[in-house]
mmCIF file of C-alpha atoms and ligand atoms in Angstrom:
data_model
loop_
_atom_site.group_PDB
_atom_site.id
_atom_site.type_symbol
_atom_site.label_atom_id
_atom_site.label_comp_id
_atom_site.label_asym_id
_atom_site.label_seq_id
_atom_site.Cartn_x
_atom_site.Cartn_y
_atom_site.Cartn_z
ATOM 1 C CA UNK L 38 29.212 9.444 -2.443
ATOM 2 C CA UNK L 39 30.401 6.890 -4.159
ATOM 3 C CA UNK L 40 27.511 4.268 -4.683
ATOM 4 C CA UNK L 41 27.693 0.638 -5.968
ATOM 5 C CA UNK L 42 25.124 -0.738 -8.881
ATOM 6 C CA UNK L 43 23.155 -2.222 -7.718
ATOM 7 C CA UNK L 44 23.361 -0.188 -4.135
ATOM 8 C CA UNK L 45 22.031 -2.131 -1.541
ATOM 9 C CA UNK L 46 20.758 -0.080 1.161
ATOM 10 C CA UNK L 47 19.930 -3.766 3.353
ATOM 11 C CA UNK L 48 16.822 -2.306 5.540
ATOM 12 C CA UNK L 49 13.430 -3.591 4.376
ATOM 13 C CA UNK L 50 12.277 -0.138 3.787
ATOM 14 C CA UNK L 51 8.687 0.365 4.365
ATOM 15 C CA UNK L 52 6.260 1.916 1.985
ATOM 16 C CA UNK L 53 2.630 4.162 3.392
ATOM 17 C CA UNK L 54 0.165 5.500 1.332
ATOM 18 C CA UNK L 55 0.837 8.716 1.890
ATOM 19 C CA UNK L 56 -2.510 9.585 2.485
ATOM 20 C CA UNK L 57 -1.933 7.900 5.838
ATOM 21 C CA UNK L 58 1.524 9.842 6.802
ATOM 22 C CA UNK L 59 2.069 12.941 8.712
ATOM 23 C CA UNK L 60 4.303 14.926 6.959
ATOM 24 C CA UNK L 61 6.284 17.011 9.360
ATOM 25 C CA UNK L 62 6.696 20.283 7.418
ATOM 26 C CA UNK L 63 4.712 21.343 4.223
ATOM 27 C CA UNK L 64 8.242 22.232 2.381
ATOM 28 C CA UNK L 65 8.838 18.816 2.756
ATOM 29 C CA UNK L 66 5.045 17.549 1.634
ATOM 30 C CA UNK L 67 5.531 20.259 -1.003
ATOM 31 C CA UNK L 68 8.381 18.331 -2.804
ATOM 32 C CA UNK L 69 7.370 14.687 -1.472
ATOM 33 C CA UNK L 70 3.639 15.315 -3.438
ATOM 34 C CA UNK L 71 4.767 16.971 -5.893
ATOM 35 C CA UNK L 72 3.588 15.568 -9.093
ATOM 36 C CA UNK L 73 5.594 17.501 -11.618
ATOM 37 C CA UNK L 74 9.236 16.109 -12.836
ATOM 38 C CA UNK L 75 11.182 15.734 -10.067
ATOM 39 C CA UNK L 76 14.122 16.503 -12.733
ATOM 40 C CA UNK L 77 12.704 19.911 -13.255
ATOM 41 C CA UNK L 78 11.905 21.195 -10.063
ATOM 42 C CA UNK L 79 15.516 20.184 -8.761
ATOM 43 C CA UNK L 80 16.542 22.863 -12.087
ATOM 44 C CA UNK L 81 15.092 25.328 -10.779
ATOM 45 C CA UNK L 82 16.549 25.536 -7.606
ATOM 46 C CA UNK L 83 20.255 25.051 -8.671
ATOM 47 C CA UNK L 84 22.966 26.527 -11.469
ATOM 48 C CA UNK L 85 23.962 23.252 -12.392
ATOM 49 C CA UNK L 86 21.933 20.496 -12.559
ATOM 50 C CA UNK L 87 23.451 16.291 -13.016
ATOM 51 C CA UNK L 88 22.634 13.174 -13.262
ATOM 52 C CA UNK L 89 24.983 10.460 -12.246
ATOM 53 C CA UNK L 90 23.450 7.079 -13.349
ATOM 54 C CA UNK L 91 24.845 4.558 -11.171
ATOM 55 C CA UNK L 92 24.318 1.773 -13.234
ATOM 56 C CA UNK L 93 21.569 -0.020 -14.697
ATOM 57 C CA UNK L 94 20.691 -3.459 -15.697
ATOM 58 C CA UNK L 95 18.822 -7.243 -14.871
ATOM 59 C CA UNK L 96 19.749 -6.821 -11.483
ATOM 60 C CA UNK L 97 17.167 -9.396 -8.454
ATOM 61 C CA UNK L 98 14.346 -7.187 -8.244
ATOM 62 C CA UNK L 99 12.864 -6.241 -3.735
ATOM 63 C CA UNK L 100 10.030 -7.804 -2.608
ATOM 64 C CA UNK L 101 8.747 -4.849 -1.995
ATOM 65 C CA UNK L 102 8.874 -3.704 -6.245
ATOM 66 C CA UNK L 103 7.581 -7.621 -6.987
ATOM 67 C CA UNK L 104 4.212 -7.096 -4.639
ATOM 68 C CA UNK L 105 3.667 -3.761 -6.854
ATOM 69 C CA UNK L 106 4.563 -5.221 -10.131
ATOM 70 C CA UNK L 107 2.163 -7.221 -12.682
ATOM 71 C CA UNK L 108 3.093 -11.178 -12.316
ATOM 72 C CA UNK L 109 1.540 -11.716 -15.556
ATOM 73 C CA UNK L 110 2.563 -11.628 -18.485
ATOM 74 C CA UNK L 111 6.722 -12.684 -17.520
ATOM 75 C CA UNK L 112 8.901 -9.947 -17.806
ATOM 76 C CA UNK L 113 12.432 -8.746 -17.826
ATOM 77 C CA UNK L 114 12.896 -6.362 -15.300
ATOM 78 C CA UNK L 115 15.232 -3.847 -15.524
ATOM 79 C CA UNK L 116 16.499 -1.574 -12.543
ATOM 80 C CA UNK L 117 18.044 1.655 -13.300
ATOM 81 C CA UNK L 118 19.574 4.220 -9.736
ATOM 82 C CA UNK L 119 21.376 7.464 -10.416
ATOM 83 C CA UNK L 120 22.205 10.722 -8.366
ATOM 84 C CA UNK L 121 20.677 13.557 -8.995
ATOM 85 C CA UNK L 122 22.911 16.528 -8.081
ATOM 86 C CA UNK L 123 22.405 20.542 -7.911
ATOM 87 C CA UNK L 124 25.802 21.981 -8.147
ATOM 88 C CA UNK L 125 27.245 18.770 -8.026
ATOM 89 C CA UNK L 126 25.868 17.813 -4.215
ATOM 90 C CA UNK L 127 23.770 14.583 -4.110
ATOM 91 C CA UNK L 128 20.312 15.173 -3.320
ATOM 92 C CA UNK L 129 18.375 11.981 -4.481
ATOM 93 C CA UNK L 130 19.727 8.798 -4.743
ATOM 94 C CA UNK L 131 16.603 7.623 -7.268
ATOM 95 C CA UNK L 132 16.056 3.519 -7.965
ATOM 96 C CA UNK L 133 12.966 3.003 -10.892
ATOM 97 C CA UNK L 134 12.318 -0.337 -12.420
ATOM 98 C CA UNK L 135 11.150 -0.735 -15.698
ATOM 99 C CA UNK L 136 10.197 -3.590 -18.170
ATOM 100 C CA UNK L 137 12.750 -5.098 -20.514
ATOM 101 C CA UNK L 138 9.783 -4.037 -23.027
ATOM 102 C CA UNK L 139 10.138 -0.593 -22.289
ATOM 103 C CA UNK L 140 13.536 -0.193 -22.112
ATOM 104 C CA UNK L 141 13.950 -1.911 -25.316
ATOM 105 C CA UNK L 142 10.860 0.662 -26.672
ATOM 106 C CA UNK L 143 9.311 3.700 -25.311
ATOM 107 C CA UNK L 144 13.096 4.103 -22.977
ATOM 108 C CA UNK L 145 15.226 2.775 -24.969
ATOM 109 C CA UNK L 146 18.962 4.360 -24.336
ATOM 110 C CA UNK L 147 18.612 6.380 -21.412
ATOM 111 C CA UNK L 148 21.422 6.883 -20.676
ATOM 112 C CA UNK L 149 22.379 9.783 -18.308
ATOM 113 C CA UNK L 150 18.940 11.404 -19.733
ATOM 114 C CA UNK L 151 16.414 12.086 -16.906
ATOM 115 C CA UNK L 152 14.126 9.599 -16.946
ATOM 116 C CA UNK L 153 11.249 12.130 -16.686
ATOM 117 C CA UNK L 154 12.394 13.634 -19.744
ATOM 118 C CA UNK L 155 10.658 10.641 -21.322
ATOM 119 C CA UNK L 156 7.583 10.037 -18.567
ATOM 120 C CA UNK L 157 6.448 13.525 -18.432
ATOM 121 C CA UNK L 158 6.684 14.247 -22.429
ATOM 122 C CA UNK L 159 4.234 10.879 -23.122
ATOM 123 C CA UNK L 160 0.865 12.052 -21.989
ATOM 124 C CA UNK L 161 0.388 7.739 -22.871
ATOM 125 C CA UNK L 162 2.147 7.454 -18.653
ATOM 126 C CA UNK L 163 -0.671 7.488 -16.042
ATOM 127 C CA UNK L 164 1.161 8.405 -12.584
ATOM 128 C CA UNK L 165 -0.296 6.949 -9.806
ATOM 129 C CA UNK L 166 -0.748 8.053 -6.097
ATOM 130 C CA UNK L 167 2.434 7.916 -4.031
ATOM 131 C CA UNK L 168 3.395 5.963 -1.412
ATOM 132 C CA UNK L 169 6.438 7.928 1.292
ATOM 133 C CA UNK L 170 8.609 6.039 3.466
ATOM 134 C CA UNK L 171 11.457 6.518 5.885
ATOM 135 C CA UNK L 172 15.425 5.418 5.615
ATOM 136 C CA UNK L 173 18.264 6.317 8.095
ATOM 137 C CA UNK L 174 20.432 8.596 6.148
ATOM 138 C CA UNK L 175 22.651 5.437 8.223
ATOM 139 C CA UNK L 176 21.926 3.083 4.769
ATOM 140 C CA UNK L 177 23.850 6.230 2.711
ATOM 141 C CA UNK L 178 26.815 7.137 4.506
ATOM 142 C CA UNK L 179 29.195 4.995 2.849
ATOM 143 C CA UNK L 180 31.066 7.153 2.486
ATOM 144 C CA UNK L 181 31.631 10.633 4.725
ATOM 145 C CA UNK L 182 29.699 13.086 3.269
ATOM 146 C CA UNK L 183 26.939 12.062 4.908
ATOM 147 C CA UNK L 184 25.709 12.160 8.437
ATOM 148 C CA UNK L 185 24.245 9.479 10.154
ATOM 149 C CA UNK L 186 21.549 11.219 11.974
ATOM 150 C CA UNK L 187 19.056 12.236 9.743
ATOM 151 C CA UNK L 188 16.223 10.298 8.530
ATOM 152 C CA UNK L 189 15.515 10.731 5.071
ATOM 153 C CA UNK L 190 12.350 10.943 3.483
ATOM 154 C CA UNK L 191 10.849 9.006 0.385
ATOM 155 C CA UNK L 192 8.696 8.914 -2.298
ATOM 156 C CA UNK L 193 7.230 6.207 -5.174
ATOM 157 C CA UNK L 194 5.600 6.362 -7.522
ATOM 158 C CA UNK L 195 4.377 4.015 -10.595
ATOM 159 C CA UNK L 196 3.266 4.865 -14.158
ATOM 160 C CA UNK L 197 1.996 2.227 -16.652
ATOM 161 C CA UNK L 198 1.342 2.464 -20.544
ATOM 162 C CA UNK L 199 -1.252 -0.064 -20.993
ATOM 163 C CA UNK L 200 0.066 -2.808 -19.465
ATOM 164 C CA UNK L 201 3.789 -1.967 -18.853
ATOM 165 C CA UNK L 202 4.177 -0.495 -15.039
ATOM 166 C CA UNK L 203 7.566 1.059 -13.577
ATOM 167 C CA UNK L 204 8.037 1.989 -9.846
ATOM 168 C CA UNK L 205 9.951 4.918 -9.652
ATOM 169 C CA UNK L 206 11.684 5.398 -6.248
ATOM 170 C CA UNK L 207 13.225 8.821 -4.255
ATOM 171 C CA UNK L 208 15.305 9.316 -1.586
ATOM 172 C CA UNK L 209 15.812 12.893 -0.608
ATOM 173 C CA UNK L 210 19.584 13.265 0.819
ATOM 174 C CA UNK L 211 20.669 15.483 3.027
ATOM 175 C CA UNK L 212 21.786 17.844 0.969
ATOM 176 C CA UNK L 213 18.462 18.249 -1.081
ATOM 177 C CA UNK L 214 15.737 21.653 -0.594
ATOM 178 C CA UNK L 215 13.103 19.724 0.164
ATOM 179 C CA UNK L 216 14.538 19.882 3.827
ATOM 180 C CA UNK L 217 15.190 23.636 3.978
ATOM 181 C CA UNK L 218 12.261 25.961 4.915
ATOM 182 C CA UNK L 219 10.114 25.163 7.436
HETATM 183 C C1 LIG Z 649 10.791 10.513 -13.275
HETATM 184 C C2 LIG Z 649 11.263 11.766 -12.988
HETATM 185 O O1 LIG Z 649 12.608 10.751 -13.402
HETATM 186 C C3 LIG Z 649 13.876 11.686 -12.293
HETATM 187 C C4 LIG Z 649 15.170 10.567 -13.189
HETATM 188 C C5 LIG Z 649 15.510 9.342 -13.449
HETATM 189 C C6 LIG Z 649 16.178 8.949 -13.822
HETATM 190 O O2 LIG Z 649 16.958 9.562 -14.777
HETATM 191 O O3 LIG Z 649 16.820 7.571 -13.727
HETATM 192 C C7 LIG Z 649 14.602 9.077 -11.998
HETATM 193 C C8 LIG Z 649 14.426 9.582 -11.747
HETATM 194 C C9 LIG Z 649 13.458 11.102 -11.717
HETATM 195 O O4 LIG Z 649 13.836 11.523 -9.664
HETATM 196 C C10 LIG Z 649 11.534 12.960 -12.595
HETATM 197 O O5 LIG Z 649 12.256 14.182 -13.516
HETATM 198 O O6 LIG Z 649 10.719 13.241 -11.623
#
């Protein structure tokens, strides 16, 4: 699945606080609300985990991202988009919004290293509760690898380190283990 950066899904994603959402399966609920590293959990479900970085750079933020970030101090922001793959299958599309101050500091030189490796190894980062969303699989049907009949589930949370905030959003793609089981 080849996506250009920044990936413009072209829809208004509605994010809802997780406690206000009925999740249809316990397997999906565990994946959506797991507070640990998603990278580490995905690595346990495959022989070969890989992270394909689609891009990272100063691009416009979505209104629903701006609303969740502090206006002051005036920040430069970067978006980072990756595909997390299990055994070469696309399992998660992740978009993170990072302040330039962290890109120049604690999160410098990320490259293809999973963001979680930095966040979960630094106790100073505090994570918010999750918000959830549902998007039609068709937004990712940029080629014939994804059936567009399915509704995909996503989650996002906000990490903060002092006055710096990061938004991490993850959409579980059709082949991901989040949709297996009950
Ligand atoms: C936050 C984590 O990092 C993962 C890796 C990301 C990246 O490298 O851009 C983005 C989102 C996460 O799925 C995690 O592992 O939980």
